[in-house]
Amino acid sequence: MSTKIKPSQGAPYARIMGVGGYRPIRVVPNEVILETIDSSDEWIRSRSGIATRHWASPEETVSAMSVEAAGKAIADAGITPEQIGGVIVSTVSHFKQTPAIATEIADKIGAVKPAAFDISAGCAGFGYGLTLAKGMVVEGSAQYVLVIGVERLSDLTDLEDRATAFLFGDGAGAVVVGPSKEPQIGPTVWGSEGDKSDTIKQTVPWDDYRNGTVEKFPAITQEGQAVFRWAVFEMAKVAQQALDAAGITADDLDVFIPHQANMRIIDSMVKTLKLPEHVTVARDVETTGNTSAASIPLAMERLLATGQAKSGDTALVIGFGAGLVYAATVVTLP
């Protein structure tokens, strides 16, 4: 016997309505990093393009930074917190296994009984969250969804690891996704390559630290060259697939916002994709470092705030990282 289920009553399409970001007050130049590793400012800049990064104070918690970014995004979207029906938080640096930090953030911003959950998708987390939010709006389970990417990677940085000590920063970025009469978030090209999961990873499991098997607090480590090759060659293909899925070409783009992992990776992707000179490229990594899930919305906010990008621009966004996971889509900027 078949049952007749009432169809969902969602919006025809979804769009990004507002964006907000929070960068910790403390700015950390390369000179501070050089206190614990044998390197030079020139070497760090040539390898990564990073000159400074932001590190959070004890008061600038994952929750506190998220609330600040969320408040800006909600105001930018022109809605009230009470209208938020879903809160999705992507992070790998919230140290409580449960409850999800999304529930605490939802309460602090004044949302009323929204769906709230965390996701762990590393540097692709914002793209994953954006896709889930789009589905919620179109399906009708929420009219407005808050997507937050937030990290305190300074808590997971080994300052004696010459390969990674200079890479990571802290911050939070947020967007509000809501209904649209026309498509403004394209199809997502996403996936994973679990056979390469050891390429970017936590040094040791938490239980090894708890049991005293190791004395050093867990940190993030990576195989730099392997990550570079994968990002440049494989992720350029994914980015092109996202353009194809959206039915546009590189010539139709106004803005390119890749995950802010490394300036060399960004420049190589631009070259491989053969992006025209008129396309604005986010290079927020220079002063923000790699903030994982927060990097795309933080870069998006800065481009709009500085006038390098404008409302209505067509942007290609792509995140990629630990897992190895990735997500790319074409969006209209709020």
Phi, psi and omega in degrees: 000125180269150177248149179258107181267131180297132181293154179296147181247065181261189178279156177300320182215179179228159179212160170277121185261333181201156182222146177212158181214160174220127176243129180306154185295321185286124176257126185248110178282168180301331182302326179291320179296325183290350177289341184238354177229153178273097183201199178210160177301318180298319180295315181298314180296319182290328181279327188230339185081005184269129176252322179217165173211165179255134175242136184282146172278170178304328181283337182271072183282171175304317179294312184297316179295321180295318180298319178296313180295319181297317180301319179293319181294318180296317178296319180296328180281344179076028178238180178250157179303328181295341181274350181288123181256354180205141176232118180243125181240125175256122180198152171241006186239024169265115193272003173267125179297323178203148003281171177299138179296338179301325181292320179294317180297316180303317180293318184291331180275349179093017175289150184251103176050048178281160165297135184213126181202159177259154171230151178240096179225027175054223184287350175266003187301323179296317179297321177296314180296319179299319180293318177295319179296317177304315180298321180295319181291315181290323179288332177101007180280347175204142178276321179229135182233132177265124178246124183237133168248124185215140178213146165241070185289346175298335177286342183242023181255129173272104185290356176257000179271106185298336183279336186230348187303330185267354191280318200262147178224177182243156176159175179220140175229146183217150172224154171254126177254131181217185186289153179213148179274348178222156184293122178232001169230115186283179175299143180266132171257110184220164181173190181210158175229079186297341177292347178251020187296336180281355182292322174229123186200169170281139187300314179219154177293156180300325183290333174295321178289317180298318184279355179083010177298324174232152181260337184276133181299140180303147179219172177267135177227160179205159173265095190309309184293320179295318178296317180300311181298316180298313183296315184291313186272313183283321183285335173296324177294318179295318179300319178294322177298323178293321175298315180297318181295327179279351179077028179231173176242173178301329180294336181277350182283148170253328188218144174237119181238087176276162171307134184274072183270319193188133182296325180295321177295315180300310182296323179292322178294320177301317180292316181295322180282349181056049181290135178297159183295336182286348182283123176284130182247127178289127177228045182294341183302332184302321183245358183240341184072191179270111179252022174053239186298339181275347194293320182290309179295328176296317179293321179298315180298317182294319179299318180289320182292327182269356180081005177289336174227160182224162178304134180095350178295149176266123185234141171262123177242140179213130176242149182201143180176211189311133178146308347282134182236161180204157176202130180222143177202165176254131181229159169265128183290144182289000000 
